[in-house]
Amino acid sequence: MSDIQNLQAYDPFADLGDSGDTAEQKDYIHIRIQQRNGRKTLTTIQGLPKTFDQKRMLKIFKKDFACNGTLVEDEELGSVIQLQGDQRTKVHTLLTTEGGIDRRQIKIHGF
């Protein structure tokens, strides 16, 4: 009989760092989407470097993407920028082209 190879244990979420190590997560900029009610969504940006002014970045995002947004302070995650709508790709391109951030430092989550 042949061995069945595809029944080995595989964890697709192994790279997410379930160990609770926040130092590893702070190296990345996480862009997530959250479903609100109906078709409404929120885009959250977490982990921007300290060299960026959060309020100024929020103002740039709001003006360039023609959406509303807010800055939320969280105990665990620090400051998180929330934007209305699905702005993930726009945020990614703005941060890589204008912000000078390496695209490998940005993780896009959702759908």
Short mmCIF file of C-alpha atoms in Angstrom, two decimals:
data_model
loop_
_atom_site.label_atom_id
_atom_site.label_comp_id
_atom_site.label_asym_id
_atom_site.label_seq_id
_atom_site.Cartn_x
_atom_site.Cartn_y
_atom_site.Cartn_z
CA MET A 1 0.00 0.00 0.00
CA SER A 2 1.12 3.52 -0.63
CA ASP A 3 1.35 6.16 2.02
CA ILE A 4 -1.17 8.96 1.95
CA GLN A 5 0.83 12.18 1.93
CA ASN A 6 -1.94 14.75 2.03
CA LEU A 7 -3.19 13.77 5.51
CA GLN A 8 -0.25 15.40 7.26
CA ALA A 9 -0.95 18.16 9.73
CA TYR A 10 -0.78 21.55 8.06
CA ASP A 11 -1.57 24.82 9.76
CA PRO A 12 -2.48 27.55 7.22
CA PHE A 13 -2.41 30.19 9.96
CA ALA A 14 1.08 29.35 11.23
CA ASP A 15 2.56 32.62 9.95
CA LEU A 16 0.09 34.74 11.95
CA GLY A 17 2.04 34.33 15.18
CA ASP A 18 -0.55 32.89 17.56
CA SER A 19 2.11 32.80 20.26
CA GLY A 20 1.19 36.35 21.21
CA ASP A 21 4.54 37.83 20.20
CA THR A 22 3.68 41.46 19.51
CA ALA A 23 7.27 42.43 18.67
CA GLU A 24 7.06 40.40 15.46
CA GLN A 25 3.74 41.97 14.50
CA LYS A 26 5.04 45.50 15.04
CA ASP A 27 7.51 45.08 12.20
CA TYR A 28 4.64 44.99 9.72
CA ILE A 29 1.95 47.43 8.70
CA HIS A 30 -1.38 45.61 8.76
CA ILE A 31 -4.19 46.79 6.49
CA ARG A 32 -7.47 45.06 7.32
CA ILE A 33 -11.08 45.29 6.24
CA GLN A 34 -14.00 44.90 8.64
CA GLN A 35 -17.60 44.31 7.65
CA ARG A 36 -20.08 46.68 9.22
CA ASN A 37 -23.81 46.40 8.56
CA GLY A 38 -25.02 45.55 5.07
CA ARG A 39 -22.47 46.44 2.41
CA LYS A 40 -20.64 48.98 4.57
CA THR A 41 -16.99 48.29 5.41
CA LEU A 42 -14.13 49.81 7.39
CA THR A 43 -10.46 49.75 6.46
CA THR A 44 -8.08 49.72 9.43
CA ILE A 45 -4.38 50.57 9.25
CA GLN A 46 -2.23 49.43 12.15
CA GLY A 47 1.50 49.53 12.80
CA LEU A 48 2.60 52.67 10.96
CA PRO A 49 6.15 53.62 11.98
CA LYS A 50 6.60 56.34 14.59
CA THR A 51 8.26 58.57 11.98
CA PHE A 52 4.85 59.13 10.39
CA ASP A 53 2.51 61.61 12.03
CA GLN A 54 -0.75 59.68 12.51
CA LYS A 55 -3.03 62.73 12.31
CA ARG A 56 -1.31 64.01 9.19
CA MET A 57 -1.52 60.59 7.53
CA LEU A 58 -5.24 60.43 8.35
CA LYS A 59 -5.74 63.82 6.75
CA ILE A 60 -3.86 62.72 3.61
CA PHE A 61 -5.86 59.48 3.37
CA LYS A 62 -9.17 61.29 3.78
CA LYS A 63 -8.36 63.89 1.14
CA ASP A 64 -6.85 61.52 -1.45
CA PHE A 65 -9.48 58.79 -1.15
CA ALA A 66 -12.52 61.06 -0.65
CA CYS A 67 -13.68 59.19 2.43
CA ASN A 68 -14.14 59.84 6.11
CA GLY A 69 -11.94 58.40 8.84
CA THR A 70 -10.85 58.54 12.44
CA LEU A 71 -7.87 57.80 14.66
CA VAL A 72 -8.54 55.26 17.43
CA GLU A 73 -6.19 54.65 20.36
CA ASP A 74 -6.07 51.01 21.49
CA GLU A 75 -4.23 49.67 24.55
CA GLU A 76 -2.73 46.64 22.79
CA LEU A 77 -2.43 47.82 19.19
CA GLY A 78 -1.51 51.47 19.70
CA SER A 79 -3.03 53.99 17.32
CA VAL A 80 -5.20 52.57 14.56
CA ILE A 81 -6.47 54.55 11.58
CA GLN A 82 -10.01 53.70 10.46
CA LEU A 83 -11.27 54.69 7.01
CA GLN A 84 -14.72 54.26 5.51
CA GLY A 85 -15.02 51.82 2.64
CA ASP A 86 -12.59 49.34 1.10
CA GLN A 87 -9.41 51.40 0.73
CA ARG A 88 -6.84 48.56 1.08
CA THR A 89 -5.22 48.78 -2.34
CA LYS A 90 -5.21 52.58 -2.34
CA VAL A 91 -3.50 52.69 1.06
CA HIS A 92 -0.96 50.10 -0.09
CA THR A 93 -0.03 52.03 -3.23
CA LEU A 94 0.15 55.37 -1.39
CA LEU A 95 2.42 53.97 1.32
CA THR A 96 4.76 52.28 -1.16
CA THR A 97 5.01 55.12 -3.68
CA GLU A 98 4.80 58.27 -1.56
CA GLY A 99 5.73 56.91 1.87
CA GLY A 100 8.84 55.05 0.78
CA ILE A 101 7.86 51.88 2.64
CA ASP A 102 8.98 48.51 1.30
CA ARG A 103 6.04 46.49 0.01
CA ARG A 104 7.23 43.44 1.96
CA GLN A 105 6.55 45.32 5.21
CA ILE A 106 2.85 45.70 4.40
CA LYS A 107 0.36 42.88 4.97
CA ILE A 108 -3.14 43.14 3.49
CA HIS A 109 -5.80 41.04 5.24
CA GLY A 110 -9.40 40.21 4.33
CA PHE A 111 -11.59 38.63 1.70
#
